[in-house]
Amino acid sequence: MRINYIFIFIITSIYSYSQDINISEIREAYIKSAKNEKNVIQLLNLCEKNKNQAIIKGYKITAEMMLLSYQYNPIKKFQLFNQKCTEMDDLIEKNILNLEIRLLRYCLQKKSPYLLGYNNKLEEDLNFILKNINNSSIELQEFTSYILNSLENK
């Protein structure tokens, strides 16, 4: 019986460690994704492997929205944009206290053309991020600061 508990502890530890590695890889891929379509596809592929976690779903939606900039059909582009905006908003509604997902929506809204009207939560998300950033891990704090600084410098 004791061996079963040890085995479960080891498996749980390995699983938790692998999740941390995956989120670090995904964050790194997200940063690189701004460069070109190939990097966005790499981000999307990373997300496909772990799509059951809310944060990963947020990155997947973000990557799918980033791919829209490479879409040629404006009608399809607009339809997919609206669909992905709804998916992101629904995800946040279910995970309202998740700073990282709110950061992703903030980035999407900040980068979306004003004409499309996906900017109604910009200030709310930024205020939430700034208010709660110190309660998150050092890695997430550094990532968030990097992303916010890069948005301001553009």
mmCIF file of C-alpha atoms in Angstrom:
data_model
loop_
_atom_site.group_PDB
_atom_site.id
_atom_site.type_symbol
_atom_site.label_atom_id
_atom_site.label_comp_id
_atom_site.label_asym_id
_atom_site.label_seq_id
_atom_site.Cartn_x
_atom_site.Cartn_y
_atom_site.Cartn_z
ATOM 1 C CA MET A 1 0.000 0.000 0.000
ATOM 2 C CA ARG A 2 2.818 2.388 0.877
ATOM 3 C CA ILE A 3 4.482 1.700 -2.462
ATOM 4 C CA ASN A 4 1.262 2.721 -4.232
ATOM 5 C CA TYR A 5 1.337 6.109 -2.508
ATOM 6 C CA ILE A 6 4.981 6.611 -3.418
ATOM 7 C CA PHE A 7 4.250 5.666 -7.019
ATOM 8 C CA ILE A 8 1.298 8.082 -7.187
ATOM 9 C CA PHE A 9 3.437 10.852 -5.673
ATOM 10 C CA ILE A 10 6.208 10.286 -8.230
ATOM 11 C CA ILE A 11 3.772 10.261 -11.163
ATOM 12 C CA THR A 12 2.048 13.401 -9.886
ATOM 13 C CA SER A 13 5.408 15.148 -9.445
ATOM 14 C CA ILE A 14 6.519 14.223 -12.944
ATOM 15 C CA TYR A 15 3.202 15.364 -14.400
ATOM 16 C CA SER A 16 3.367 18.694 -12.550
ATOM 17 C CA TYR A 17 6.945 19.241 -13.687
ATOM 18 C CA SER A 18 6.055 18.486 -17.306
ATOM 19 C CA GLN A 19 3.198 20.993 -17.129
ATOM 20 C CA ASP A 20 5.621 23.693 -15.985
ATOM 21 C CA ILE A 21 7.944 22.883 -18.854
ATOM 22 C CA ASN A 22 5.072 23.036 -21.312
ATOM 23 C CA ILE A 23 3.842 26.426 -20.146
ATOM 24 C CA SER A 24 7.397 27.779 -20.332
ATOM 25 C CA GLU A 25 7.736 26.417 -23.859
ATOM 26 C CA ILE A 26 4.384 27.868 -24.813
ATOM 27 C CA ARG A 27 5.274 31.284 -23.407
ATOM 28 C CA GLU A 28 8.531 31.253 -25.344
ATOM 29 C CA ALA A 29 6.696 30.189 -28.511
ATOM 30 C CA TYR A 30 4.177 32.981 -27.953
ATOM 31 C CA ILE A 31 6.935 35.570 -27.831
ATOM 32 C CA LYS A 32 8.442 34.193 -31.049
ATOM 33 C CA SER A 33 5.052 33.987 -32.761
ATOM 34 C CA ALA A 34 4.996 37.708 -33.471
ATOM 35 C CA LYS A 35 7.707 37.195 -36.092
ATOM 36 C CA ASN A 36 6.030 35.023 -38.728
ATOM 37 C CA GLU A 37 3.344 32.499 -39.626
ATOM 38 C CA LYS A 38 5.660 29.517 -39.104
ATOM 39 C CA ASN A 39 6.181 30.500 -35.460
ATOM 40 C CA VAL A 40 2.429 30.945 -34.937
ATOM 41 C CA ILE A 41 1.873 27.431 -36.284
ATOM 42 C CA GLN A 42 4.543 26.107 -33.919
ATOM 43 C CA LEU A 43 2.713 27.759 -31.015
ATOM 44 C CA LEU A 44 -0.558 26.230 -32.175
ATOM 45 C CA ASN A 45 1.047 22.770 -32.415
ATOM 46 C CA LEU A 46 2.377 23.068 -28.845
ATOM 47 C CA CYS A 47 -1.098 23.979 -27.654
ATOM 48 C CA GLU A 48 -2.662 21.001 -29.421
ATOM 49 C CA LYS A 49 -0.636 18.640 -27.239
ATOM 50 C CA ASN A 50 -2.043 20.086 -23.986
ATOM 51 C CA LYS A 51 -5.375 21.594 -24.916
ATOM 52 C CA ASN A 52 -7.237 20.516 -21.769
ATOM 53 C CA GLN A 53 -5.800 23.241 -19.530
ATOM 54 C CA ALA A 54 -7.514 26.639 -19.516
ATOM 55 C CA ILE A 55 -4.262 28.554 -19.986
ATOM 56 C CA ILE A 56 -3.320 26.384 -22.960
ATOM 57 C CA LYS A 57 -6.783 26.940 -24.448
ATOM 58 C CA GLY A 58 -6.132 30.668 -24.120
ATOM 59 C CA TYR A 59 -2.872 30.366 -26.035
ATOM 60 C CA LYS A 60 -4.572 28.183 -28.663
ATOM 61 C CA ILE A 61 -7.305 30.772 -29.246
ATOM 62 C CA THR A 62 -4.649 33.486 -29.378
ATOM 63 C CA ALA A 63 -2.607 31.557 -31.953
ATOM 64 C CA GLU A 64 -5.713 30.942 -34.048
ATOM 65 C CA MET A 65 -6.470 34.657 -33.980
ATOM 66 C CA MET A 66 -2.886 35.474 -34.923
ATOM 67 C CA LEU A 67 -3.192 33.191 -37.945
ATOM 68 C CA LEU A 68 -6.064 35.350 -39.182
ATOM 69 C CA SER A 69 -3.554 37.971 -40.269
ATOM 70 C CA TYR A 70 -2.400 35.447 -42.892
ATOM 71 C CA GLN A 71 -5.979 34.757 -44.084
ATOM 72 C CA TYR A 72 -6.911 36.288 -47.442
ATOM 73 C CA ASN A 73 -10.706 36.007 -47.493
ATOM 74 C CA PRO A 74 -11.990 39.060 -45.568
ATOM 75 C CA ILE A 75 -15.439 37.574 -44.913
ATOM 76 C CA LYS A 76 -14.046 34.348 -43.494
ATOM 77 C CA LYS A 77 -11.447 36.347 -41.578
ATOM 78 C CA PHE A 78 -14.150 38.481 -39.959
ATOM 79 C CA GLN A 79 -16.325 35.457 -39.103
ATOM 80 C CA LEU A 80 -13.411 33.588 -37.530
ATOM 81 C CA PHE A 81 -12.329 36.711 -35.671
ATOM 82 C CA ASN A 82 -15.752 37.082 -34.071
ATOM 83 C CA GLN A 83 -15.884 33.370 -33.234
ATOM 84 C CA LYS A 84 -12.461 33.439 -31.568
ATOM 85 C CA CYS A 85 -13.297 36.623 -29.647
ATOM 86 C CA THR A 86 -16.372 34.885 -28.254
ATOM 87 C CA GLU A 87 -14.311 31.802 -27.357
ATOM 88 C CA MET A 88 -11.741 33.935 -25.530
ATOM 89 C CA ASP A 89 -14.399 35.892 -23.656
ATOM 90 C CA ASP A 90 -16.167 32.651 -22.659
ATOM 91 C CA LEU A 91 -12.877 31.163 -21.470
ATOM 92 C CA ILE A 92 -12.205 34.217 -19.320
ATOM 93 C CA GLU A 93 -15.735 34.135 -17.942
ATOM 94 C CA LYS A 94 -15.034 30.594 -16.706
ATOM 95 C CA ASN A 95 -11.545 31.567 -15.432
ATOM 96 C CA ILE A 96 -12.100 35.174 -14.379
ATOM 97 C CA LEU A 97 -9.191 35.219 -11.923
ATOM 98 C CA ASN A 98 -6.602 33.790 -14.325
ATOM 99 C CA LEU A 99 -4.080 36.541 -14.913
ATOM 100 C CA GLU A 100 -2.370 34.875 -17.864
ATOM 101 C CA ILE A 101 -5.549 34.396 -19.867
ATOM 102 C CA ARG A 102 -6.529 37.991 -19.135
ATOM 103 C CA LEU A 103 -3.076 39.036 -20.366
ATOM 104 C CA LEU A 104 -3.656 37.161 -23.620
ATOM 105 C CA ARG A 105 -7.021 38.868 -24.150
ATOM 106 C CA TYR A 106 -5.448 42.225 -23.344
ATOM 107 C CA CYS A 107 -2.805 41.599 -26.023
ATOM 108 C CA LEU A 108 -5.405 40.541 -28.563
ATOM 109 C CA GLN A 109 -7.531 43.596 -27.901
ATOM 110 C CA LYS A 110 -4.533 45.897 -27.960
ATOM 111 C CA LYS A 111 -3.427 44.526 -31.343
ATOM 112 C CA SER A 112 -6.890 44.227 -32.908
ATOM 113 C CA PRO A 113 -7.963 46.940 -35.324
ATOM 114 C CA TYR A 114 -10.116 49.474 -33.514
ATOM 115 C CA LEU A 115 -12.700 49.243 -36.289
ATOM 116 C CA LEU A 116 -13.501 45.632 -35.298
ATOM 117 C CA GLY A 117 -14.626 46.748 -31.858
ATOM 118 C CA TYR A 118 -12.772 44.132 -29.815
ATOM 119 C CA ASN A 119 -11.488 46.550 -27.218
ATOM 120 C CA ASN A 120 -14.231 46.746 -24.608
ATOM 121 C CA LYS A 121 -12.211 45.003 -21.858
ATOM 122 C CA LEU A 122 -8.824 46.648 -22.433
ATOM 123 C CA GLU A 123 -8.827 48.849 -19.365
ATOM 124 C CA GLU A 124 -10.490 46.229 -17.146
ATOM 125 C CA ASP A 125 -7.919 43.579 -18.097
ATOM 126 C CA LEU A 126 -4.954 45.910 -17.675
ATOM 127 C CA ASN A 127 -6.178 47.000 -14.237
ATOM 128 C CA PHE A 128 -6.679 43.363 -13.212
ATOM 129 C CA ILE A 129 -3.200 42.424 -14.449
ATOM 130 C CA LEU A 130 -1.476 45.307 -12.669
ATOM 131 C CA LYS A 131 -3.427 44.698 -9.461
ATOM 132 C CA ASN A 132 -2.671 40.954 -9.352
ATOM 133 C CA ILE A 133 0.733 40.562 -10.974
ATOM 134 C CA ASN A 134 2.556 40.477 -7.637
ATOM 135 C CA ASN A 135 0.463 37.513 -6.504
ATOM 136 C CA SER A 136 1.708 35.312 -9.343
ATOM 137 C CA SER A 137 4.885 33.292 -9.805
ATOM 138 C CA ILE A 138 8.169 35.042 -10.578
ATOM 139 C CA GLU A 139 8.157 33.461 -14.049
ATOM 140 C CA LEU A 140 4.686 34.792 -14.812
ATOM 141 C CA GLN A 141 5.601 38.209 -13.413
ATOM 142 C CA GLU A 142 8.645 38.399 -15.695
ATOM 143 C CA PHE A 143 6.686 37.164 -18.710
ATOM 144 C CA THR A 144 3.839 39.606 -18.056
ATOM 145 C CA SER A 145 6.210 42.533 -17.633
ATOM 146 C CA TYR A 146 8.017 41.625 -20.847
ATOM 147 C CA ILE A 147 4.757 41.407 -22.803
ATOM 148 C CA LEU A 148 3.351 44.662 -21.398
ATOM 149 C CA ASN A 149 6.616 46.495 -22.119
ATOM 150 C CA SER A 150 6.733 45.144 -25.666
ATOM 151 C CA LEU A 151 3.171 46.337 -26.277
ATOM 152 C CA GLU A 152 4.016 49.835 -25.061
ATOM 153 C CA ASN A 153 7.091 50.040 -27.272
ATOM 154 C CA LYS A 154 5.111 49.395 -30.468
#
